[in-house]
Amino acid sequence: MNILFVSSEVEDLAKTGGLADVAKALPLSFNSVGHDVRIVTPLYQVSSNVESAVTILENVELHAGDTIYRYNVKQTKLQDVTVYLVDYPDYFARKGIYSDGYHAYDDNGERYAFFSMAALHLAQLLEFKTDIIHCNDWHTGLIPFYLSKHWSDNPYLANAKTVLSVHNGAFQGIFSLDSVPFLQKSGVNYEDIHHGSVNYLKMGVRYATKIVAVSPSYAQELQTDLGSHHMGDLFRSRSQDLVGIINGCDYTQWNPETDKMIPSNYSADDLNGKAFCKANLQQYSHLPVDGDIPLIGMVCRITDQKGFSYLIPIIENILHHNVQLVLIGTGDPELVGQIQAISDRHRSKFYFMNDFSLSFSHLVTAGSDFFLMPSLFEPCGLNQMYSLAYGTLPIVRAVGGLKDTVIDLEADPINANGFVFNRPDSEELLNCVRKALLFYHEYPQTFEVVKKKAIKTHFNWHDSAMKYEALYRSVV
C-alpha cells in the first residue's frame, strides 16, 4: 500500500511528546513489511537532523481561498523512510513548535490548516498515488474534510482513505473561523461551526474513514460523557468506525540490558545491576543510600491530567511510611510550587527536580522499585511500558492505556505486573500505594518474581503496525 503519514512532529526531527514517537515508529514498521510510506511534517526552525535535506519542490503555489501560498518542499530520510518537509518560514521558522514556551501561537489555526492542505497538495505534485492518508491529532484534522470537499476527483487522491489517530482528545484545536480566512471559503458545513469557531479534531472525527484511539480502553472512554472531552456524541455516532490500538514501545532506547544512560545494565536473569542503579539514584537525589527502603519514582509533566489534584494531598501521608520518593517534571507553576514546598519539608525522603533530563529519567526508571502514574486520563502512556521493561512495578489508575498494559496483583496474581486503583481520589490512591509498600516488605521473594515478569512484558511496534495494516486493508 501507498501510505502518506502526516504529523506535526516526528521523533529525531521535532518533538514535544509521544505523538513524535508514534510518527517515527509506525512508518518504520510499515516500511519494514514492504509498504511505500512517506512522512509529511513541517520544517521548523527547531527541526533537527535536516542539514542534508534536499529541496525537491521550490516556490510552488497553493491557492487557498483568496490566499496564494508559495512554499518549498524538502526531502530527507528517516532510516529508509522518505520524509517530506513542508518549508514555509512565515509559519514554521519560530523558536517553538506550537508556542513560544509560554503562550500558544495566535495563528496556530491558520498554520495547521495550511499544513494539512499542503500535505494533499504535495502528494498531487509528487504524483504519489495514495491509498491511505494517516492523520494525527487536531493538527491534521482538516485533511479528511479537505479530501472529501476538494481533492476527491484528483487522480492521485481519488481512492485515498483517511485514518485519524487520536493521541490525546483533550487537545482539539478550536479556532475562530474569522482567524482562518481561507477556511471560510472552503465549504465548511453548518454543523462544523459552533459559536463561530471550528474544532479541527471534531472535523477529523466527522470526516475520516476510520478513527483510531491509542489504546482499546481509550476508545471506549471516548464514547462516554466522562472520558470524551465533551465529544461523546460525535464519537458514539462513529462507534462502528472507531477502534483502539495500543502504541508500541521503542526497546532500542529503553532496554536495561543495553541502556548507556544507566550506571549498570541488568536483565531478568541477573538483577544485580538494578540494585546498583537504585543506590546511584539515591546518591544523586541526596537520599539515604539504603537498598531496603522502597523507592517510588515519577517522570511526568506536572499537570492535572497526571493526577496531581488527588496525589498532592496525600504525598505527606505516603512519606509517613519508610519510603523514598523521586519526582522529575515541569509544568503548572501552582502545582510545582505545592510539590516543591512538600519536598523542602521532607528532603531526607522526597527529591523533586523541576526540570527535564532524559538521562535522569532513565535513571529514575531503572533505579526505582515502583513507578507512580495516577493519571486522571492517559490515552496510551509510555512511561508504564518503560518501567515494566526495567522491572520497576507501575502503580497506576485503571484508565486508558494504563488499564490495558498493567495487571493488578490482587486482581490476577498469576499474571500481575503492577498495582492498579480505580477511582480518581486520594483515598483510593493512598490505599494502592500502601498495598504496594506492604507487598515490598512482606513478600520480598514474590516481589522479585513479579519484577522479572514485568521485564518480560513487551509491547512491540510491529504488533501495533500489523493491527493498523489490517485496518488499512479493511477500507482500501
XYZ file of C-alpha atoms in Angstrom:
476
model
C 0.000 0.000 0.000
C 0.990 3.624 -0.542
C 0.707 5.425 2.777
C 1.020 9.163 3.405
C 1.708 9.616 7.118
C 1.069 13.224 8.167
C 2.166 14.509 11.568
C 3.020 17.861 13.123
C 6.056 16.308 14.847
C 8.340 13.338 14.295
C 10.968 11.826 16.602
C 14.542 12.766 15.535
C 13.200 15.808 13.657
C 10.965 17.776 16.033
C 9.304 16.597 19.211
C 7.180 17.798 22.115
C 5.604 14.499 23.198
C 4.507 10.953 22.450
C 2.987 11.837 19.065
C 6.516 12.203 17.693
C 7.461 8.702 18.884
C 4.486 7.203 17.041
C 5.163 9.243 13.913
C 8.603 7.678 13.641
C 7.929 4.134 14.847
C 4.788 3.326 12.839
C 6.157 4.397 9.419
C 9.381 2.478 10.070
C 7.325 -0.617 10.894
C 5.191 -0.202 7.758
C 8.313 0.209 5.670
C 9.854 -2.954 7.129
C 6.975 -5.074 5.817
C 7.091 -3.623 2.317
C 4.673 -0.699 2.235
C 5.623 2.541 0.478
C 5.190 5.024 3.323
C 6.077 8.716 3.110
C 6.055 11.052 6.116
C 4.908 14.665 5.778
C 5.823 17.123 8.545
C 6.637 20.847 8.794
C 10.206 22.108 8.547
C 10.541 24.045 11.788
C 13.306 26.391 12.776
C 13.898 23.980 15.672
C 13.959 20.847 13.470
C 16.988 18.594 13.948
C 18.880 16.363 11.518
C 17.697 18.279 8.446
C 21.030 19.731 7.321
C 21.254 17.323 4.398
C 17.617 17.746 3.310
C 17.300 18.412 -0.424
C 14.783 20.824 -1.972
C 12.553 18.841 -4.355
C 9.751 21.385 -4.900
C 10.523 25.086 -4.987
C 8.216 28.078 -4.828
C 5.127 26.038 -5.631
C 1.786 27.834 -5.470
C -1.096 26.652 -3.306
C -4.382 28.525 -3.709
C -6.427 28.662 -0.513
C -9.474 30.858 -0.955
C -8.145 34.310 -1.810
C -4.729 33.459 -0.370
C -1.854 32.224 -2.506
C 0.881 30.393 -0.623
C 4.320 29.898 -2.132
C 6.258 27.229 -0.306
C 9.069 24.716 -0.741
C 9.261 21.020 -0.011
C 12.489 19.425 1.162
C 13.213 15.723 1.315
C 15.228 13.751 3.824
C 15.354 10.190 5.140
C 14.421 8.692 8.478
C 16.364 5.448 8.184
C 14.798 4.024 4.990
C 11.614 6.116 5.065
C 11.229 9.216 2.882
C 10.266 12.378 4.752
C 8.809 15.459 3.076
C 9.394 18.706 4.984
C 6.893 21.489 4.272
C 9.027 24.634 4.225
C 7.050 27.814 4.846
C 9.107 30.108 7.117
C 6.280 32.549 7.854
C 4.549 29.797 9.822
C 7.294 27.447 10.925
C 10.539 29.431 11.346
C 9.878 30.191 15.010
C 11.594 29.330 18.273
C 8.896 26.831 19.244
C 6.669 24.278 17.531
C 3.250 25.233 18.897
C 4.169 28.060 21.274
C 6.897 30.471 22.300
C 7.313 28.490 25.507
C 4.656 30.462 27.361
C 1.732 31.030 25.016
C 0.358 29.144 22.027
C 0.848 30.995 18.756
C -2.220 33.055 17.853
C -2.200 31.775 14.276
C -1.946 28.036 15.026
C -5.302 27.528 13.325
C -4.001 29.099 10.155
C -0.621 27.338 10.372
C -2.023 23.819 10.529
C -4.909 24.479 8.148
C -2.233 25.391 5.598
C -0.052 22.414 6.533
C -2.966 19.998 6.106
C -3.718 21.417 2.672
C -0.035 21.330 1.700
C 0.182 17.612 2.566
C -2.519 16.834 -0.016
C -1.041 19.307 -2.496
C 2.429 17.758 -2.406
C 1.002 14.243 -2.871
C -0.509 15.534 -6.108
C 2.632 17.365 -7.212
C 4.856 14.362 -6.483
C 2.354 12.038 -8.213
C 2.106 9.786 -5.176
C -0.961 7.653 -5.810
C -2.141 7.370 -2.232
C -4.112 4.508 -0.674
C -4.093 5.682 2.949
C -3.600 9.118 4.489
C -2.827 8.631 8.163
C -3.645 11.802 10.110
C -2.658 12.513 13.713
C -4.497 14.677 16.248
C -6.083 18.070 15.609
C -3.118 19.463 13.657
C -4.076 17.293 10.677
C -7.782 17.043 11.459
C -8.767 19.094 8.414
C -7.236 16.632 5.939
C -10.273 14.287 5.778
C -12.501 17.340 5.248
C -10.270 18.830 2.524
C -10.031 15.451 0.803
C -13.803 14.975 0.673
C -14.547 18.549 -0.371
C -11.756 19.474 -2.763
C -9.478 16.580 -3.706
C -11.798 13.610 -4.233
C -11.513 13.876 -8.032
C -7.723 14.189 -8.042
C -6.222 11.182 -9.871
C -3.599 10.653 -7.158
C -6.007 11.008 -4.230
C -9.336 9.814 -5.625
C -9.086 6.392 -3.966
C -7.369 7.551 -0.778
C -8.963 6.671 2.569
C -8.221 8.591 5.753
C -7.342 7.213 9.178
C -7.213 9.637 12.106
C -5.264 8.695 15.227
C -6.460 10.401 18.414
C -3.427 10.580 20.694
C -4.998 12.972 23.196
C -8.571 14.124 22.684
C -8.214 16.865 25.306
C -6.335 18.936 22.718
C -8.809 19.703 19.951
C -7.606 22.744 18.026
C -10.560 25.109 18.408
C -10.214 28.321 16.394
C -12.423 31.204 15.396
C -13.447 30.830 11.775
C -12.560 34.502 11.326
C -8.951 33.737 12.254
C -8.545 31.347 9.308
C -9.861 33.397 6.387
C -9.414 30.789 3.650
C -11.240 28.171 5.710
C -14.412 30.257 5.489
C -14.400 29.761 1.726
C -13.550 26.071 1.768
C -17.079 24.744 2.103
C -17.255 24.317 5.871
C -20.695 22.973 6.726
C -23.068 24.480 9.256
C -22.643 21.532 11.644
C -18.861 22.116 11.637
C -19.246 25.600 13.142
C -20.057 26.184 16.817
C -20.436 29.738 18.096
C -18.311 30.989 15.207
C -15.476 28.516 15.841
C -14.220 25.361 14.156
C -12.935 22.362 16.112
C -10.244 20.674 14.000
C -10.350 17.384 15.905
C -14.134 17.196 15.525
C -13.737 17.834 11.796
C -11.277 14.963 11.602
C -13.528 12.589 13.530
C -16.545 13.569 11.434
C -14.928 13.117 8.010
C -12.222 10.431 8.500
C -12.845 6.963 7.082
C -11.648 5.361 10.327
C -10.684 6.693 13.751
C -8.065 5.071 15.985
C -7.669 5.734 19.690
C -4.220 4.854 21.015
C -5.492 2.100 23.318
C -8.623 -0.095 23.416
C -9.730 1.346 26.763
C -9.309 4.906 25.498
C -11.511 4.040 22.509
C -14.222 3.024 24.979
C -13.696 6.090 27.172
C -14.041 8.429 24.190
C -17.606 7.175 23.834
C -18.534 8.133 27.402
C -19.527 11.562 28.659
C -16.842 11.461 31.338
C -13.917 10.435 29.145
C -14.737 12.030 25.798
C -13.513 15.590 26.402
C -17.032 16.835 25.520
C -17.078 14.943 22.208
C -19.044 11.889 23.356
C -21.977 12.303 20.984
C -19.685 12.526 17.970
C -17.536 9.552 18.983
C -20.656 7.490 19.693
C -22.031 8.373 16.268
C -18.815 6.970 14.737
C -18.594 3.913 17.001
C -18.626 1.488 14.044
C -15.509 3.183 12.660
C -13.667 3.711 15.961
C -11.063 1.201 17.160
C -8.353 1.160 19.813
C -4.785 0.062 19.062
C -2.170 0.234 21.795
C 1.076 2.004 20.936
C 4.318 0.072 20.951
C 7.487 0.838 22.868
C 10.925 1.586 21.434
C 13.056 -1.039 23.168
C 16.161 0.087 21.299
C 16.062 3.173 23.541
C 14.526 1.600 26.663
C 16.295 -1.663 27.459
C 18.062 -2.223 30.806
C 20.454 -4.699 29.155
C 21.882 -2.108 26.745
C 20.923 1.323 28.167
C 24.023 3.555 28.164
C 22.324 6.171 30.368
C 22.234 3.979 33.477
C 25.260 3.137 35.615
C 24.831 -0.643 35.448
C 22.977 -2.841 32.992
C 20.838 -5.771 34.061
C 18.276 -8.291 32.864
C 15.534 -10.561 34.182
C 18.181 -13.259 34.639
C 20.555 -11.010 36.584
C 19.009 -8.137 38.556
C 22.180 -7.129 40.420
C 22.633 -4.065 38.252
C 19.223 -2.739 39.292
C 20.339 -2.534 42.932
C 23.389 -0.547 41.805
C 21.113 1.811 39.821
C 18.965 2.313 42.920
C 21.979 3.219 45.057
C 23.156 5.607 42.339
C 19.711 7.232 42.164
C 19.582 7.647 45.942
C 23.024 9.204 45.962
C 22.207 11.581 43.086
C 18.950 12.573 44.805
C 20.683 13.234 48.155
C 18.632 10.480 49.811
C 19.974 7.906 52.285
C 21.589 5.071 50.325
C 19.708 2.056 51.636
C 18.596 -0.826 49.429
C 15.939 -1.902 51.918
C 13.926 1.335 51.672
C 11.329 1.152 48.845
C 11.788 3.930 46.302
C 8.897 5.323 44.244
C 9.750 7.214 41.049
C 7.736 9.571 38.844
C 8.636 11.117 35.499
C 5.870 13.262 34.045
C 4.502 16.660 33.147
C 3.169 18.440 36.221
C -0.452 18.866 35.119
C -3.911 17.976 36.374
C -4.086 15.240 33.733
C -1.380 13.327 35.599
C -3.482 13.071 38.766
C -1.788 15.697 40.918
C -5.098 17.040 42.251
C -5.514 13.849 44.278
C -1.819 12.955 44.648
C -0.567 16.185 46.257
C -2.961 15.975 49.258
C -1.566 12.535 50.219
C 2.158 12.873 49.450
C 2.889 13.560 53.107
C 0.744 10.557 54.118
C 2.890 8.408 51.842
C 6.051 9.893 53.331
C 4.933 8.878 56.831
C 5.941 5.374 55.744
C 9.507 4.125 55.427
C 9.758 5.139 51.771
C 11.577 7.451 49.375
C 10.050 9.462 46.529
C 11.806 10.913 43.472
C 9.848 13.087 41.030
C 11.122 14.801 37.899
C 8.985 17.068 35.735
C 7.933 20.568 34.755
C 4.524 22.135 34.240
C 1.811 24.056 36.066
C 3.581 26.637 38.292
C 0.958 26.370 41.029
C 1.266 22.579 41.254
C 5.056 22.833 41.037
C 5.050 25.248 43.971
C 2.974 22.899 46.126
C 5.211 19.937 45.296
C 8.377 21.921 45.960
C 7.076 23.004 49.383
C 6.424 19.371 50.369
C 9.839 18.304 49.112
C 11.517 21.103 51.098
C 9.827 19.850 54.269
C 10.886 16.242 53.654
C 14.268 16.465 51.957
C 15.521 13.229 53.523
C 12.689 11.335 51.834
C 11.498 13.323 48.806
C 13.634 14.651 45.938
C 11.904 16.858 43.360
C 13.653 18.022 40.177
C 11.650 20.776 38.487
C 13.327 20.162 35.162
C 13.588 17.530 32.480
C 16.659 15.405 31.864
C 16.493 12.360 29.598
C 19.423 10.680 31.321
C 17.943 11.255 34.782
C 14.553 9.948 33.626
C 16.326 6.729 32.577
C 18.000 6.541 35.997
C 14.666 7.077 37.794
C 13.073 4.357 35.675
C 15.903 1.909 36.362
C 16.626 2.762 39.993
C 13.123 2.925 41.433
C 11.225 -0.024 42.882
C 7.844 1.422 41.871
C 6.776 3.869 39.167
C 3.778 6.067 40.006
C 1.270 7.071 37.268
C -2.045 8.024 38.936
C -3.363 9.751 35.804
C -6.799 11.325 35.570
C -6.749 10.203 31.943
C -3.986 8.572 29.916
C -4.797 7.770 26.278
C -1.915 5.303 25.994
C 1.043 6.155 28.188
C 4.632 5.144 27.549
C 6.285 5.518 30.937
C 4.492 2.493 32.349
C 5.869 0.455 29.435
C 9.369 1.759 30.125
C 9.077 0.995 33.835
C 7.858 -2.546 33.152
C 10.857 -3.138 30.886
C 13.136 -2.085 33.759
C 11.407 -4.234 36.377
C 10.039 -1.155 38.122
C 6.480 -2.037 39.071
C 3.896 0.538 37.965
C 1.286 1.929 40.361
C -1.433 3.233 38.024
C -5.058 4.209 37.732
C -7.266 1.901 35.633
C -7.684 4.320 32.757
C -6.804 4.334 29.046
C -3.600 2.579 28.093
C -2.623 2.099 31.739
C -5.587 -0.226 32.138
C -4.568 -2.149 29.013
C -0.924 -2.678 29.988
C -0.729 -3.045 33.784
C -2.203 -6.107 35.534
C -3.058 -5.696 39.221
C -1.573 -8.071 41.786
C -4.860 -8.627 43.634
C -6.991 -8.975 40.509
C -4.704 -11.504 38.777
C -1.823 -12.757 40.971
C -0.590 -15.187 38.301
C -0.072 -12.597 35.552
C 0.360 -9.469 37.683
C 2.996 -6.894 36.785
C 1.906 -3.911 38.916
C -0.733 -2.270 41.094
C -3.965 -0.672 39.890
C -6.602 1.530 41.528
C -9.887 2.715 40.036
C -11.408 5.933 41.368
C -9.585 9.233 40.844
C -9.427 10.149 44.512
C -6.781 10.496 47.204
C -8.005 7.722 49.483
C -8.005 5.032 46.826
C -4.587 6.125 45.527
C -3.145 6.073 49.067
C -4.546 2.593 49.676
C -2.976 1.341 46.446
C 0.451 2.769 47.355
C 0.193 1.185 50.800
C -0.614 -2.202 49.246
C 2.493 -1.892 47.074
C 4.697 -0.970 50.042
C 3.273 -3.824 52.114
C 3.960 -6.266 49.282
C 7.552 -4.993 49.043
C 8.208 -5.542 52.747
C 6.189 -8.700 53.393
C 6.848 -10.755 50.248
C 10.355 -9.928 49.002
C 10.785 -13.210 47.098
C 7.475 -12.841 45.262
C 8.374 -9.205 44.594
C 11.475 -10.429 42.714
C 9.338 -12.847 40.677
C 6.922 -10.083 39.665
C 9.847 -7.814 38.721
C 11.180 -10.472 36.367
C 7.718 -10.937 34.887
C 7.474 -7.186 34.327
C 10.794 -7.110 32.451
C 9.455 -9.750 30.064
C 6.264 -7.750 29.376
C 6.762 -6.226 25.923
C 4.639 -4.065 23.626
C 6.236 -4.168 20.197
C 5.627 -1.667 17.418
C 5.487 -4.478 14.869
C 2.408 -5.919 16.587
C 0.723 -2.496 16.639
C 1.621 -1.886 12.996
C 0.039 -5.181 11.955
C -3.240 -4.097 13.572
C -3.072 -0.799 11.691
C -2.294 -2.691 8.485
C -5.402 -4.840 8.967
C -7.455 -1.689 9.480
C -5.994 -0.151 6.309
C -6.799 -3.247 4.281
C -10.399 -3.203 5.512
C -11.014 0.134 3.778
C -8.717 0.063 0.726
